[in-house]
PDB file of C-alpha atoms in Angstrom:
ATOM      1  CA  UNK A   1     161.409 204.889 115.122  1.00 64.00           C
ATOM      2  CA  UNK A   2     163.004 202.176 117.288  1.00 74.00           C
ATOM      3  CA  UNK A   3     164.506 202.922 121.370  1.00 78.00           C
ATOM      4  CA  UNK A   4     167.704 201.872 121.604  1.00 83.00           C
ATOM      5  CA  UNK A   5     169.453 199.603 124.780  1.00 84.00           C
ATOM      6  CA  UNK A   6     172.284 201.658 126.190  1.00 86.00           C
ATOM      7  CA  UNK A   7     174.855 199.731 127.909  1.00 87.00           C
ATOM      8  CA  UNK A   8     177.591 200.818 130.003  1.00 93.00           C
ATOM      9  CA  UNK A   9     181.111 200.484 128.847  1.00 92.00           C
ATOM     10  CA  UNK A  10     181.940 198.401 131.477  1.00 89.00           C
ATOM     11  CA  UNK A  11     178.613 195.419 131.350  1.00 89.00           C
ATOM     12  CA  UNK A  12     179.645 195.579 127.957  1.00 91.00           C
ATOM     13  CA  UNK A  13     182.878 194.428 128.737  1.00 90.00           C
ATOM     14  CA  UNK A  14     181.952 192.888 131.431  1.00 86.00           C
ATOM     15  CA  UNK A  15     179.586 190.567 129.477  1.00 90.00           C
ATOM     16  CA  UNK A  16     182.560 190.197 127.000  1.00 91.00           C
ATOM     17  CA  UNK A  17     185.234 188.876 129.751  1.00 86.00           C
ATOM     18  CA  UNK A  18     182.826 186.280 130.992  1.00 87.00           C
ATOM     19  CA  UNK A  19     182.025 185.252 126.920  1.00 91.00           C
ATOM     20  CA  UNK A  20     185.707 184.586 125.957  1.00 91.00           C
ATOM     21  CA  UNK A  21     186.324 182.781 128.852  1.00 86.00           C
ATOM     22  CA  UNK A  22     188.250 185.478 130.704  1.00 89.00           C
ATOM     23  CA  UNK A  23     186.934 186.441 133.357  1.00 90.00           C
ATOM     24  CA  UNK A  24     187.848 183.955 135.979  1.00 92.00           C
ATOM     25  CA  UNK A  25     191.614 184.773 135.293  1.00 94.00           C
ATOM     26  CA  UNK A  26     191.131 188.168 135.611  1.00 93.00           C
ATOM     27  CA  UNK A  27     189.742 187.910 138.856  1.00 94.00           C
ATOM     28  CA  UNK A  28     192.390 185.244 140.238  1.00 96.00           C
ATOM     29  CA  UNK A  29     194.666 187.635 139.464  1.00 96.00           C
ATOM     30  CA  UNK A  30     193.602 189.835 140.920  1.00 96.00           C
ATOM     31  CA  UNK A  31     193.212 187.668 144.000  1.00 97.00           C
ATOM     32  CA  UNK A  32     197.033 187.552 143.988  1.00 96.00           C
ATOM     33  CA  UNK A  33     197.836 191.000 143.536  1.00 96.00           C
ATOM     34  CA  UNK A  34     195.926 192.353 146.469  1.00 96.00           C
ATOM     35  CA  UNK A  35     197.615 189.931 149.189  1.00 97.00           C
ATOM     36  CA  UNK A  36     200.394 192.831 149.740  1.00 95.00           C
ATOM     37  CA  UNK A  37     197.413 195.266 150.474  1.00 95.00           C
ATOM     38  CA  UNK A  38     195.663 192.829 152.638  1.00 96.00           C
ATOM     39  CA  UNK A  39     198.112 191.137 154.796  1.00 96.00           C
ATOM     40  CA  UNK A  40     200.273 194.447 154.583  1.00 95.00           C
ATOM     41  CA  UNK A  41     204.130 194.824 153.953  1.00 95.00           C
ATOM     42  CA  UNK A  42     205.318 192.973 156.535  1.00 95.00           C
ATOM     43  CA  UNK A  43     203.523 189.652 155.549  1.00 96.00           C
ATOM     44  CA  UNK A  44     204.873 190.166 152.067  1.00 96.00           C
ATOM     45  CA  UNK A  45     208.542 190.045 152.351  1.00 96.00           C
ATOM     46  CA  UNK A  46     208.274 186.337 153.917  1.00 97.00           C
ATOM     47  CA  UNK A  47     205.755 185.541 151.080  1.00 96.00           C
ATOM     48  CA  UNK A  48     207.424 183.649 147.832  1.00 94.00           C
ATOM     49  CA  UNK A  49     204.806 181.764 145.446  1.00 95.00           C
ATOM     50  CA  UNK A  50     201.601 181.958 144.998  1.00 96.00           C
ATOM     51  CA  UNK A  51     199.113 180.115 142.959  1.00 97.00           C
ATOM     52  CA  UNK A  52     195.151 179.644 142.379  1.00 97.00           C
ATOM     53  CA  UNK A  53     194.021 175.272 141.539  1.00 96.00           C
ATOM     54  CA  UNK A  54     189.954 174.593 142.257  1.00 96.00           C
ATOM     55  CA  UNK A  55     189.151 178.502 143.868  1.00 96.00           C
ATOM     56  CA  UNK A  56     191.984 177.366 146.405  1.00 97.00           C
ATOM     57  CA  UNK A  57     195.210 179.885 147.038  1.00 97.00           C
ATOM     58  CA  UNK A  58     197.819 178.690 147.484  1.00 98.00           C
ATOM     59  CA  UNK A  59     200.977 180.966 149.128  1.00 97.00           C
ATOM     60  CA  UNK A  60     204.064 179.357 150.674  1.00 98.00           C
ATOM     61  CA  UNK A  61     205.213 182.030 153.581  1.00 97.00           C
ATOM     62  CA  UNK A  62     209.561 180.632 154.750  1.00 97.00           C
ATOM     63  CA  UNK A  63     208.572 181.991 158.308  1.00 96.00           C
ATOM     64  CA  UNK A  64     206.706 179.063 160.391  1.00 97.00           C
ATOM     65  CA  UNK A  65     205.933 181.340 163.166  1.00 97.00           C
ATOM     66  CA  UNK A  66     204.433 183.853 160.438  1.00 97.00           C
ATOM     67  CA  UNK A  67     202.206 180.228 158.828  1.00 97.00           C
ATOM     68  CA  UNK A  68     201.131 179.550 162.037  1.00 97.00           C
ATOM     69  CA  UNK A  69     199.503 182.938 162.343  1.00 97.00           C
ATOM     70  CA  UNK A  70     197.834 182.873 159.530  1.00 97.00           C
ATOM     71  CA  UNK A  71     196.407 179.929 159.322  1.00 97.00           C
ATOM     72  CA  UNK A  72     194.402 180.972 162.420  1.00 97.00           C
ATOM     73  CA  UNK A  73     194.119 183.935 160.447  1.00 96.00           C
ATOM     74  CA  UNK A  74     192.307 181.905 157.065  1.00 97.00           C
ATOM     75  CA  UNK A  75     188.727 182.734 156.987  1.00 97.00           C
ATOM     76  CA  UNK A  76     189.364 185.667 158.198  1.00 97.00           C
ATOM     77  CA  UNK A  77     191.922 186.771 154.930  1.00 98.00           C
ATOM     78  CA  UNK A  78     189.249 184.514 152.160  1.00 98.00           C
ATOM     79  CA  UNK A  79     186.867 186.825 153.032  1.00 98.00           C
ATOM     80  CA  UNK A  80     188.964 189.645 152.539  1.00 97.00           C
ATOM     81  CA  UNK A  81     190.627 189.223 149.864  1.00 97.00           C
ATOM     82  CA  UNK A  82     186.724 188.296 148.003  1.00 97.00           C
ATOM     83  CA  UNK A  83     185.444 191.401 149.486  1.00 97.00           C
ATOM     84  CA  UNK A  84     188.893 193.384 147.470  1.00 96.00           C
ATOM     85  CA  UNK A  85     187.786 191.917 143.377  1.00 95.00           C
ATOM     86  CA  UNK A  86     184.531 192.291 145.383  1.00 94.00           C
ATOM     87  CA  UNK A  87     183.525 188.256 143.868  1.00 94.00           C
ATOM     88  CA  UNK A  88     184.244 185.107 145.544  1.00 96.00           C
ATOM     89  CA  UNK A  89     187.005 183.943 143.938  1.00 96.00           C
ATOM     90  CA  UNK A  90     188.531 181.406 146.624  1.00 97.00           C
ATOM     91  CA  UNK A  91     186.803 179.810 149.494  1.00 97.00           C
ATOM     92  CA  UNK A  92     190.094 178.242 150.924  1.00 97.00           C
ATOM     93  CA  UNK A  93     193.800 179.404 151.505  1.00 97.00           C
ATOM     94  CA  UNK A  94     196.373 176.641 152.614  1.00 97.00           C
ATOM     95  CA  UNK A  95     199.569 178.030 153.080  1.00 97.00           C
ATOM     96  CA  UNK A  96     202.716 175.534 152.837  1.00 95.00           C
TER      97      UNK A  96
END
């Protein structure tokens, strides 16, 4: 009699995503979607555009004072966003 390897469906899906090269884009999308939950609705209202390039999250903030305050909190925001998706997706945030 042979023994079968039993895997959880989540592990199988993660393996398939990784093999097809879709794991990173999915995690990047989750980070961008988590922005509102991490910073709150008030800050999200001043956010216009978000994208990730070379593990850096670029965010357009229309209020200059808020942009300056968020710039001083960059390292905390990076940690909180990565914690939200349970993976190290970004290493820096740039506000413009």
